[in-house]
mmCIF file of C-alpha atoms in Angstrom:
data_model
loop_
_atom_site.group_PDB
_atom_site.id
_atom_site.type_symbol
_atom_site.label_atom_id
_atom_site.label_comp_id
_atom_site.label_asym_id
_atom_site.label_seq_id
_atom_site.Cartn_x
_atom_site.Cartn_y
_atom_site.Cartn_z
ATOM 1 C CA MET A 1 125.857 102.191 104.726
ATOM 2 C CA HIS A 2 122.161 101.119 104.263
ATOM 3 C CA PRO A 3 121.329 97.161 104.700
ATOM 4 C CA PRO A 4 120.163 95.875 101.397
ATOM 5 C CA SER A 5 116.205 96.165 100.720
ATOM 6 C CA LEU A 6 113.807 93.333 101.595
ATOM 7 C CA PRO A 7 112.771 90.756 98.883
ATOM 8 C CA ALA A 8 109.354 91.888 97.668
ATOM 9 C CA ALA A 9 107.974 88.552 99.539
ATOM 10 C CA LEU A 10 109.027 89.862 102.937
ATOM 11 C CA THR A 11 108.140 93.740 102.505
ATOM 12 C CA ILE A 12 105.160 94.887 104.319
ATOM 13 C CA PRO A 13 102.706 96.147 101.943
ATOM 14 C CA LYS A 14 101.344 99.734 102.584
ATOM 15 C CA LYS A 15 97.823 98.709 102.847
ATOM 16 C CA LEU A 16 98.724 96.536 105.593
ATOM 17 C CA SER A 17 96.475 97.688 108.828
ATOM 18 C CA ARG A 18 98.263 98.485 112.152
ATOM 19 C CA TYR A 19 96.675 95.590 113.669
ATOM 20 C CA SER A 20 97.568 93.109 111.019
ATOM 21 C CA ALA A 21 101.301 94.825 111.357
ATOM 22 C CA PHE A 22 100.994 94.336 115.133
ATOM 23 C CA ILE A 23 99.846 90.863 114.691
ATOM 24 C CA ILE A 24 103.000 89.839 112.678
ATOM 25 C CA VAL A 25 105.340 91.702 114.985
ATOM 26 C CA LEU A 26 103.955 90.210 118.017
ATOM 27 C CA GLY A 27 103.927 86.557 116.500
ATOM 28 C CA ILE A 28 107.667 87.275 115.940
ATOM 29 C CA CYS A 29 108.335 88.763 119.343
ATOM 30 C CA VAL A 30 106.588 85.552 121.559
ATOM 31 C CA GLY A 31 107.656 83.145 118.675
ATOM 32 C CA ILE A 32 104.316 81.361 118.001
ATOM 33 C CA SER A 33 104.816 77.440 117.405
ATOM 34 C CA ALA A 34 102.927 75.666 115.263
ATOM 35 C CA SER A 35 100.812 72.836 116.934
ATOM 36 C CA THR A 36 101.286 69.363 115.397
ATOM 37 C CA ALA A 37 97.865 67.690 116.877
ATOM 38 C CA SER A 38 95.870 65.728 114.221
ATOM 39 C CA THR A 39 92.591 67.426 113.998
ATOM 40 C CA LEU A 40 91.824 71.066 113.687
ATOM 41 C CA THR A 41 89.912 71.370 117.105
ATOM 42 C CA ALA A 42 92.955 69.795 118.713
ATOM 43 C CA MET A 43 95.167 71.822 117.283
ATOM 44 C CA ASP A 44 93.198 74.972 118.093
ATOM 45 C CA ASN A 45 93.227 73.866 121.844
ATOM 46 C CA LYS A 46 96.682 73.243 121.989
ATOM 47 C CA SER A 47 97.354 76.323 120.095
ATOM 48 C CA THR A 48 95.529 78.522 122.329
ATOM 49 C CA LEU A 49 97.060 76.915 125.310
ATOM 50 C CA GLN A 50 100.517 77.285 123.930
ATOM 51 C CA TRP A 51 99.707 80.868 123.332
ATOM 52 C CA GLN A 52 98.573 81.503 127.008
ATOM 53 C CA GLN A 53 101.465 79.563 128.400
ATOM 54 C CA MET A 54 103.882 81.714 126.300
ATOM 55 C CA VAL A 55 102.374 84.959 126.891
ATOM 56 C CA GLN A 56 102.081 84.294 130.769
ATOM 57 C CA ALA A 57 106.063 83.242 130.485
ATOM 58 C CA GLY A 58 106.612 86.831 128.819
ATOM 59 C CA GLU A 59 104.620 88.840 131.127
ATOM 60 C CA ASN A 60 107.209 91.223 133.156
ATOM 61 C CA GLN A 61 110.108 90.399 131.032
ATOM 62 C CA ASP A 62 112.464 92.063 128.584
ATOM 63 C CA VAL A 63 112.763 91.044 124.962
ATOM 64 C CA TYR A 64 115.789 92.227 123.068
ATOM 65 C CA PHE A 65 115.107 92.985 119.590
ATOM 66 C CA HIS A 66 118.295 93.671 117.611
ATOM 67 C CA THR A 67 117.657 95.537 114.501
ATOM 68 C CA TRP A 68 119.800 97.933 112.130
ATOM 69 C CA GLY A 69 118.917 101.392 113.801
ATOM 70 C CA GLY A 70 119.611 103.480 110.602
ATOM 71 C CA ASP A 71 115.781 103.863 109.496
ATOM 72 C CA PRO A 72 113.884 106.483 111.563
ATOM 73 C CA GLN A 73 110.472 104.941 110.095
ATOM 74 C CA ILE A 74 111.364 101.468 111.128
ATOM 75 C CA ASN A 75 112.733 102.653 114.420
ATOM 76 C CA ALA A 76 109.397 104.542 114.782
ATOM 77 C CA TYR A 77 107.413 101.455 113.743
ATOM 78 C CA ILE A 78 109.297 99.186 116.327
ATOM 79 C CA GLN A 79 108.617 101.805 118.949
ATOM 80 C CA TRP A 80 105.069 101.836 118.366
ATOM 81 C CA ALA A 81 105.128 97.937 118.452
ATOM 82 C CA ALA A 82 106.935 97.907 121.424
ATOM 83 C CA LYS A 83 104.026 100.123 123.135
ATOM 84 C CA ALA A 84 101.243 97.961 122.093
ATOM 85 C CA VAL A 85 103.076 95.059 123.119
ATOM 86 C CA ASP A 86 103.816 96.428 126.653
ATOM 87 C CA ARG A 87 100.277 97.452 126.804
ATOM 88 C CA LYS A 88 98.317 94.351 125.796
ATOM 89 C CA TYR A 89 100.987 91.560 127.247
ATOM 90 C CA ASN A 90 103.019 93.604 129.697
ATOM 91 C CA ILE A 91 106.092 92.663 127.556
ATOM 92 C CA ASN A 92 108.845 95.023 127.759
ATOM 93 C CA LEU A 93 110.103 94.889 123.872
ATOM 94 C CA VAL A 94 113.532 96.587 124.040
ATOM 95 C CA HIS A 95 114.848 97.994 120.636
ATOM 96 C CA VAL A 96 118.479 97.056 120.066
ATOM 97 C CA LYS A 97 119.954 99.620 117.537
ATOM 98 C CA LEU A 98 122.589 98.249 115.423
ATOM 99 C CA SER A 99 125.016 99.538 113.187
ATOM 100 C CA ASP A 100 125.183 96.131 111.215
ATOM 101 C CA THR A 101 123.134 93.155 112.026
ATOM 102 C CA SER A 102 126.266 91.093 111.807
ATOM 103 C CA GLU A 103 126.882 92.017 115.471
ATOM 104 C CA ALA A 104 124.022 90.677 116.834
ATOM 105 C CA VAL A 105 124.448 87.315 114.847
ATOM 106 C CA SER A 106 128.299 87.110 115.974
ATOM 107 C CA ARG A 107 127.047 87.613 119.697
ATOM 108 C CA VAL A 108 124.525 84.836 119.315
ATOM 109 C CA LEU A 109 127.014 82.604 117.671
ATOM 110 C CA ALA A 110 129.840 83.534 120.335
ATOM 111 C CA GLU A 111 127.049 82.651 123.265
ATOM 112 C CA LYS A 112 126.214 79.380 121.856
ATOM 113 C CA SER A 113 129.825 78.476 121.362
ATOM 114 C CA ALA A 114 129.967 79.216 125.263
ATOM 115 C CA ASN A 115 127.104 76.644 125.516
ATOM 116 C CA ASN A 116 125.031 79.642 126.786
ATOM 117 C CA ASN A 117 121.990 77.999 125.647
ATOM 118 C CA ASP A 118 119.477 79.031 127.816
ATOM 119 C CA LYS A 119 120.325 83.236 129.099
ATOM 120 C CA GLY A 120 121.519 84.681 125.827
ATOM 121 C CA SER A 121 121.575 88.371 125.327
ATOM 122 C CA VAL A 122 119.769 88.465 121.941
ATOM 123 C CA ASP A 123 115.981 87.441 121.663
ATOM 124 C CA LEU A 124 115.252 88.714 118.397
ATOM 125 C CA ILE A 125 117.162 89.630 115.155
ATOM 126 C CA TRP A 126 115.730 91.578 112.259
ATOM 127 C CA ILE A 127 117.751 90.323 109.333
ATOM 128 C CA ASN A 128 117.636 91.586 105.881
ATOM 129 C CA GLY A 129 118.703 90.308 102.625
ATOM 130 C CA ALA A 130 117.926 87.949 99.719
#
């Protein structure tokens, strides 16, 4: 059974450069958060500091990325992104291949119910659908 295709707004354009795609994946992996500073300069400084702190916190860590594992092209793309993240940031992106993404969602809900708010086994989930 194949997952539903992504809505047009969430699909990756064919002309997207590898660098742009890397930036998108990296943003997802590291979890960039928006700054709430009142001026653009303050926002830039705060964002840069937050980014540096996130990168430092992620060094030598494993990030578990749960995705449906049935598409060889997507699997190859995630493999490429994992190597790039490892080379640039020394973060080990582990691709957890699922037969159904609901497995990861169920795991997150079970861990949350058990008050496991800090040491969960799922860091990222790729969820398709409308």
